[in-house]
Amino acid sequence: MKKAFIFDLDGVIVDTAKYHFLAWQKIAQELNINFTHEDNELLKGVSRVRSLDIILGLGNVQVSQADKDRMLIEKNEEYLSYLVDMDESEILPGVLKILKLLKEKNQGIALGSASKNARPILEKTGILSYFDVIVDGNDVTNAKPDPEVFLKAAQLLNIDPKNSIVFEDSVAGIQAANIAEMVSVGIGEETILHEADHIFKDFTQIETSFIEELIG
Ligand code: BG6
Ligand code: MG
């Protein structure tokens, strides 16, 4: 049976979550806001604009719209500076094996990411051609935990949400997948991603048999 396998990007396919964190930390420092790794969990899977609002909220700081716009540009420039030399070495361990397996088994493969930088990242890492469908931050109006991004991906693949599987490292993304009634697979810590149907520390922990069972 053909199912939809929908992958989040940052922190699932590539190890970019750390760069988002560093770039936000720089903004937080400028605002004298203490911003920890724990706080960062709130930002995973969340849009750029919403992320800034969360950071401002953490510090109970208010700024003008013009300052917000400037900070959003600054954050993205800082983030992009980490991606300049990006290549396939940034793909997280075990990901390529799963993508190859899904292609061999003729499954639908989609990207479902909040990032507006998704396409250049897939190009730089050389894996763009694995994806039948890409839905990213440029294509949706409602951010995760709203299921829009995943529902759109399944729709473009012409596969029922119930026959879709989502790989996610963020709480917001797992919630989005659950709301969409898709199978949610958390990639990361069980303590954080406990709402997921299945949880793996990383893709190296996912056996071929698990994927075969999902395909059915
Ligand atoms: C998500 C990340 O994938 O994309 C968030 O988990 C990030 O941390 C969001 O804020 C938006 O990304 P970008 O690249 O458009 O700023
Ligand atoms: Mg992510």
mmCIF file of N, CA and C in Angstrom, residues 115-194:
data_model
loop_
_atom_site.group_PDB
_atom_site.id
_atom_site.type_symbol
_atom_site.label_atom_id
_atom_site.label_comp_id
_atom_site.label_asym_id
_atom_site.label_seq_id
_atom_site.Cartn_x
_atom_site.Cartn_y
_atom_site.Cartn_z
ATOM 1 N N SER A 115 9.798 25.991 8.137
ATOM 2 C CA SER A 115 10.894 26.871 7.711
ATOM 3 C C SER A 115 10.694 27.446 6.318
ATOM 4 N N LYS A 116 11.071 28.708 6.172
ATOM 5 C CA LYS A 116 11.078 29.340 4.849
ATOM 6 C C LYS A 116 12.410 29.093 4.144
ATOM 7 N N ASN A 117 13.329 28.441 4.843
ATOM 8 C CA ASN A 117 14.648 28.151 4.263
ATOM 9 C C ASN A 117 14.763 26.689 3.837
ATOM 10 N N ALA A 118 13.639 25.990 3.737
ATOM 11 C CA ALA A 118 13.689 24.533 3.532
ATOM 12 C C ALA A 118 14.323 24.120 2.200
ATOM 13 N N ARG A 119 13.884 24.737 1.115
ATOM 14 C CA ARG A 119 14.377 24.299 -0.201
ATOM 15 C C ARG A 119 15.903 24.420 -0.344
ATOM 16 N N PRO A 120 16.481 25.606 -0.037
ATOM 17 C CA PRO A 120 17.951 25.680 -0.152
ATOM 18 C C PRO A 120 18.680 24.657 0.728
ATOM 19 N N ILE A 121 18.100 24.315 1.876
ATOM 20 C CA ILE A 121 18.749 23.324 2.746
ATOM 21 C C ILE A 121 18.715 21.936 2.090
ATOM 22 N N LEU A 122 17.581 21.593 1.497
ATOM 23 C CA LEU A 122 17.481 20.290 0.817
ATOM 24 C C LEU A 122 18.423 20.245 -0.388
ATOM 25 N N GLU A 123 18.558 21.390 -1.061
ATOM 26 C CA GLU A 123 19.474 21.455 -2.217
ATOM 27 C C GLU A 123 20.918 21.288 -1.769
ATOM 28 N N LYS A 124 21.301 22.056 -0.754
ATOM 29 C CA LYS A 124 22.688 22.020 -0.284
ATOM 30 C C LYS A 124 23.091 20.634 0.214
ATOM 31 N N THR A 125 22.147 19.940 0.834
ATOM 32 C CA THR A 125 22.469 18.618 1.381
ATOM 33 C C THR A 125 22.261 17.513 0.348
ATOM 34 N N GLY A 126 21.782 17.898 -0.840
ATOM 35 C CA GLY A 126 21.691 16.947 -1.956
ATOM 36 C C GLY A 126 20.559 15.946 -1.852
ATOM 37 N N ILE A 127 19.490 16.250 -1.106
ATOM 38 C CA ILE A 127 18.413 15.270 -0.952
ATOM 39 C C ILE A 127 17.060 15.758 -1.494
ATOM 40 N N LEU A 128 17.090 16.876 -2.201
ATOM 41 C CA LEU A 128 15.839 17.447 -2.729
ATOM 42 C C LEU A 128 15.061 16.420 -3.559
ATOM 43 N N SER A 129 15.775 15.626 -4.361
ATOM 44 C CA SER A 129 15.107 14.717 -5.305
ATOM 45 C C SER A 129 14.356 13.568 -4.627
ATOM 46 N N TYR A 130 14.593 13.339 -3.348
ATOM 47 C CA TYR A 130 13.842 12.283 -2.647
ATOM 48 C C TYR A 130 12.386 12.680 -2.409
ATOM 49 N N PHE A 131 12.131 13.985 -2.426
ATOM 50 C CA PHE A 131 10.810 14.457 -1.993
ATOM 51 C C PHE A 131 9.851 14.658 -3.163
ATOM 52 N N ASP A 132 8.719 13.965 -3.079
ATOM 53 C CA ASP A 132 7.678 14.111 -4.107
ATOM 54 C C ASP A 132 6.954 15.432 -3.912
ATOM 55 N N VAL A 133 6.890 15.859 -2.669
ATOM 56 C CA VAL A 133 6.115 17.050 -2.326
ATOM 57 C C VAL A 133 6.860 17.829 -1.245
ATOM 58 N N ILE A 134 6.854 19.162 -1.378
ATOM 59 C CA ILE A 134 7.452 19.996 -0.325
ATOM 60 C C ILE A 134 6.419 21.032 0.120
ATOM 61 N N VAL A 135 6.102 20.996 1.392
ATOM 62 C CA VAL A 135 5.247 22.046 1.970
ATOM 63 C C VAL A 135 6.061 22.692 3.073
ATOM 64 N N ASP A 136 6.299 23.996 2.951
ATOM 65 C CA ASP A 136 7.146 24.663 3.946
ATOM 66 C C ASP A 136 6.503 25.964 4.428
ATOM 67 N N GLY A 137 7.268 26.740 5.146
ATOM 68 C CA GLY A 137 6.751 27.966 5.756
ATOM 69 C C GLY A 137 6.224 28.987 4.762
ATOM 70 N N ASN A 138 6.573 28.806 3.487
ATOM 71 C CA ASN A 138 6.065 29.729 2.467
ATOM 72 C C ASN A 138 4.668 29.338 1.993
ATOM 73 N N ASP A 139 4.238 28.132 2.352
ATOM 74 C CA ASP A 139 2.997 27.584 1.786
ATOM 75 C C ASP A 139 1.826 27.542 2.754
ATOM 76 N N VAL A 140 2.083 27.815 4.023
ATOM 77 C CA VAL A 140 0.991 27.676 5.001
ATOM 78 C C VAL A 140 0.717 28.996 5.724
ATOM 79 N N THR A 141 -0.513 29.120 6.195
ATOM 80 C CA THR A 141 -0.852 30.315 6.971
ATOM 81 C C THR A 141 -0.915 30.007 8.465
ATOM 82 N N ASN A 142 -1.182 28.751 8.796
ATOM 83 C CA ASN A 142 -1.305 28.382 10.208
ATOM 84 C C ASN A 142 -0.129 27.508 10.634
ATOM 85 N N ALA A 143 0.569 27.972 11.678
ATOM 86 C CA ALA A 143 1.769 27.247 12.120
ATOM 87 C C ALA A 143 1.401 26.044 12.993
ATOM 88 N N LYS A 144 2.304 25.034 13.038
ATOM 89 C CA LYS A 144 2.142 23.919 13.973
ATOM 90 C C LYS A 144 1.972 24.499 15.380
ATOM 91 N N PRO A 145 1.101 24.002 16.233
ATOM 92 C CA PRO A 145 0.404 22.702 16.177
ATOM 93 C C PRO A 145 -0.811 22.634 15.255
ATOM 94 N N ASP A 146 -1.085 23.680 14.496
ATOM 95 C CA ASP A 146 -2.139 23.543 13.496
ATOM 96 C C ASP A 146 -1.674 22.497 12.470
ATOM 97 N N PRO A 147 -2.568 21.592 12.075
ATOM 98 C CA PRO A 147 -2.132 20.496 11.181
ATOM 99 C C PRO A 147 -2.017 20.872 9.705
ATOM 100 N N GLU A 148 -2.253 22.151 9.368
ATOM 101 C CA GLU A 148 -2.304 22.558 7.952
ATOM 102 C C GLU A 148 -1.140 22.022 7.114
ATOM 103 N N VAL A 149 0.074 22.170 7.625
ATOM 104 C CA VAL A 149 1.259 21.794 6.831
ATOM 105 C C VAL A 149 1.243 20.307 6.466
ATOM 106 N N PHE A 150 0.826 19.465 7.411
ATOM 107 C CA PHE A 150 0.817 18.020 7.153
ATOM 108 C C PHE A 150 -0.377 17.609 6.291
ATOM 109 N N LEU A 151 -1.525 18.248 6.544
ATOM 110 C CA LEU A 151 -2.720 17.918 5.745
ATOM 111 C C LEU A 151 -2.494 18.299 4.278
ATOM 112 N N LYS A 152 -1.819 19.439 4.084
ATOM 113 C CA LYS A 152 -1.525 19.894 2.722
ATOM 114 C C LYS A 152 -0.579 18.899 2.023
ATOM 115 N N ALA A 153 0.398 18.434 2.769
ATOM 116 C CA ALA A 153 1.364 17.477 2.194
ATOM 117 C C ALA A 153 0.644 16.194 1.774
ATOM 118 N N ALA A 154 -0.218 15.675 2.646
ATOM 119 C CA ALA A 154 -0.942 14.432 2.326
ATOM 120 C C ALA A 154 -1.864 14.650 1.126
ATOM 121 N N GLN A 155 -2.509 15.801 1.110
ATOM 122 C CA GLN A 155 -3.424 16.117 0.009
ATOM 123 C C GLN A 155 -2.679 16.163 -1.327
ATOM 124 N N LEU A 156 -1.499 16.814 -1.318
ATOM 125 C CA LEU A 156 -0.720 16.915 -2.562
ATOM 126 C C LEU A 156 -0.218 15.544 -3.016
ATOM 127 N N LEU A 157 -0.013 14.642 -2.062
ATOM 128 C CA LEU A 157 0.400 13.272 -2.414
ATOM 129 C C LEU A 157 -0.816 12.418 -2.788
ATOM 130 N N ASN A 158 -1.999 13.012 -2.542
ATOM 131 C CA ASN A 158 -3.245 12.302 -2.804
ATOM 132 C C ASN A 158 -3.387 11.047 -1.934
ATOM 133 N N ILE A 159 -3.009 11.195 -0.688
ATOM 134 C CA ILE A 159 -3.075 10.078 0.263
ATOM 135 C C ILE A 159 -3.870 10.542 1.493
ATOM 136 N N ASP A 160 -4.712 9.661 1.983
ATOM 137 C CA ASP A 160 -5.559 9.986 3.135
ATOM 138 C C ASP A 160 -4.707 10.267 4.379
ATOM 139 N N PRO A 161 -5.080 11.298 5.189
ATOM 140 C CA PRO A 161 -4.314 11.561 6.427
ATOM 141 C C PRO A 161 -4.147 10.314 7.298
ATOM 142 N N LYS A 162 -5.148 9.457 7.317
ATOM 143 C CA LYS A 162 -5.069 8.234 8.144
ATOM 144 C C LYS A 162 -3.989 7.278 7.644
ATOM 145 N N ASN A 163 -3.576 7.445 6.404
ATOM 146 C CA ASN A 163 -2.504 6.621 5.846
ATOM 147 C C ASN A 163 -1.190 7.407 5.775
ATOM 148 N N SER A 164 -1.060 8.380 6.684
ATOM 149 C CA SER A 164 0.126 9.233 6.681
ATOM 150 C C SER A 164 0.895 9.081 7.992
ATOM 151 N N ILE A 165 2.196 9.199 7.878
ATOM 152 C CA ILE A 165 3.094 9.069 9.029
ATOM 153 C C ILE A 165 3.963 10.317 9.090
ATOM 154 N N VAL A 166 4.075 10.911 10.253
ATOM 155 C CA VAL A 166 4.860 12.144 10.410
ATOM 156 C C VAL A 166 6.066 11.904 11.317
ATOM 157 N N PHE A 167 7.230 12.339 10.885
ATOM 158 C CA PHE A 167 8.444 12.302 11.719
ATOM 159 C C PHE A 167 8.726 13.715 12.221
ATOM 160 N N GLU A 168 8.797 13.877 13.517
ATOM 161 C CA GLU A 168 8.892 15.210 14.125
ATOM 162 C C GLU A 168 9.798 15.226 15.352
ATOM 163 N N ASP A 169 10.496 16.336 15.555
ATOM 164 C CA ASP A 169 11.297 16.480 16.783
ATOM 165 C C ASP A 169 10.687 17.496 17.740
ATOM 166 N N SER A 170 9.563 18.124 17.329
ATOM 167 C CA SER A 170 9.005 19.181 18.188
ATOM 168 C C SER A 170 7.666 18.766 18.788
ATOM 169 N N VAL A 171 7.379 19.298 19.953
ATOM 170 C CA VAL A 171 6.095 19.042 20.608
ATOM 171 C C VAL A 171 4.960 19.570 19.729
ATOM 172 N N ALA A 172 5.143 20.793 19.202
ATOM 173 C CA ALA A 172 4.106 21.399 18.349
ATOM 174 C C ALA A 172 3.826 20.524 17.122
ATOM 175 N N GLY A 173 4.877 19.938 16.563
ATOM 176 C CA GLY A 173 4.736 19.093 15.370
ATOM 177 C C GLY A 173 4.037 17.780 15.675
ATOM 178 N N ILE A 174 4.354 17.187 16.815
ATOM 179 C CA ILE A 174 3.683 15.940 17.221
ATOM 180 C C ILE A 174 2.194 16.222 17.440
ATOM 181 N N GLN A 175 1.904 17.345 18.076
ATOM 182 C CA GLN A 175 0.502 17.702 18.308
ATOM 183 C C GLN A 175 -0.221 17.909 16.971
ATOM 184 N N ALA A 176 0.447 18.558 16.037
ATOM 185 C CA ALA A 176 -0.140 18.789 14.704
ATOM 186 C C ALA A 176 -0.456 17.462 14.018
ATOM 187 N N ALA A 177 0.475 16.521 14.087
ATOM 188 C CA ALA A 177 0.274 15.205 13.462
ATOM 189 C C ALA A 177 -0.889 14.473 14.133
ATOM 190 N N ASN A 178 -0.962 14.564 15.454
ATOM 191 C CA ASN A 178 -2.041 13.892 16.182
ATOM 192 C C ASN A 178 -3.400 14.503 15.835
ATOM 193 N N ILE A 179 -3.437 15.827 15.730
ATOM 194 C CA ILE A 179 -4.696 16.495 15.367
ATOM 195 C C ILE A 179 -5.127 16.072 13.955
ATOM 196 N N ALA A 180 -4.138 15.887 13.074
ATOM 197 C CA ALA A 180 -4.434 15.472 11.695
ATOM 198 C C ALA A 180 -4.799 13.988 11.613
ATOM 199 N N GLU A 181 -4.756 13.296 12.755
ATOM 200 C CA GLU A 181 -5.026 11.851 12.838
ATOM 201 C C GLU A 181 -4.052 11.044 11.994
ATOM 202 N N MET A 182 -2.817 11.519 11.980
ATOM 203 C CA MET A 182 -1.742 10.782 11.321
ATOM 204 C C MET A 182 -0.958 10.022 12.383
ATOM 205 N N VAL A 183 -0.140 9.069 11.959
ATOM 206 C CA VAL A 183 0.724 8.373 12.910
ATOM 207 C C VAL A 183 1.887 9.313 13.237
ATOM 208 N N SER A 184 2.089 9.602 14.509
ATOM 209 C CA SER A 184 3.169 10.528 14.874
ATOM 210 C C SER A 184 4.381 9.768 15.393
ATOM 211 N N VAL A 185 5.530 10.069 14.805
ATOM 212 C CA VAL A 185 6.778 9.439 15.232
ATOM 213 C C VAL A 185 7.701 10.538 15.760
ATOM 214 N N GLY A 186 7.966 10.514 17.043
ATOM 215 C CA GLY A 186 8.829 11.508 17.656
ATOM 216 C C GLY A 186 10.289 11.113 17.515
ATOM 217 N N ILE A 187 11.117 12.075 17.130
ATOM 218 C CA ILE A 187 12.557 11.843 17.028
ATOM 219 C C ILE A 187 13.209 12.711 18.101
ATOM 220 N N GLY A 188 13.641 12.080 19.186
ATOM 221 C CA GLY A 188 14.243 12.841 20.285
ATOM 222 C C GLY A 188 13.970 12.198 21.630
ATOM 223 N N GLU A 189 13.805 13.039 22.627
ATOM 224 C CA GLU A 189 13.668 12.556 24.008
ATOM 225 C C GLU A 189 12.226 12.182 24.345
ATOM 226 N N GLU A 190 12.089 11.042 25.008
ATOM 227 C CA GLU A 190 10.765 10.559 25.392
ATOM 228 C C GLU A 190 10.076 11.520 26.376
ATOM 229 N N THR A 191 10.865 12.115 27.259
ATOM 230 C CA THR A 191 10.294 13.020 28.266
ATOM 231 C C THR A 191 9.628 14.227 27.599
ATOM 232 N N ILE A 192 10.167 14.641 26.450
ATOM 233 C CA ILE A 192 9.626 15.819 25.760
ATOM 234 C C ILE A 192 8.517 15.436 24.776
ATOM 235 N N LEU A 193 8.721 14.312 24.072
ATOM 236 C CA LEU A 193 7.824 13.954 22.955
ATOM 237 C C LEU A 193 6.808 12.875 23.333
ATOM 238 N N HIS A 194 6.447 12.796 24.613
ATOM 239 C CA HIS A 194 5.612 11.686 25.095
ATOM 240 C C HIS A 194 4.239 11.589 24.446
#
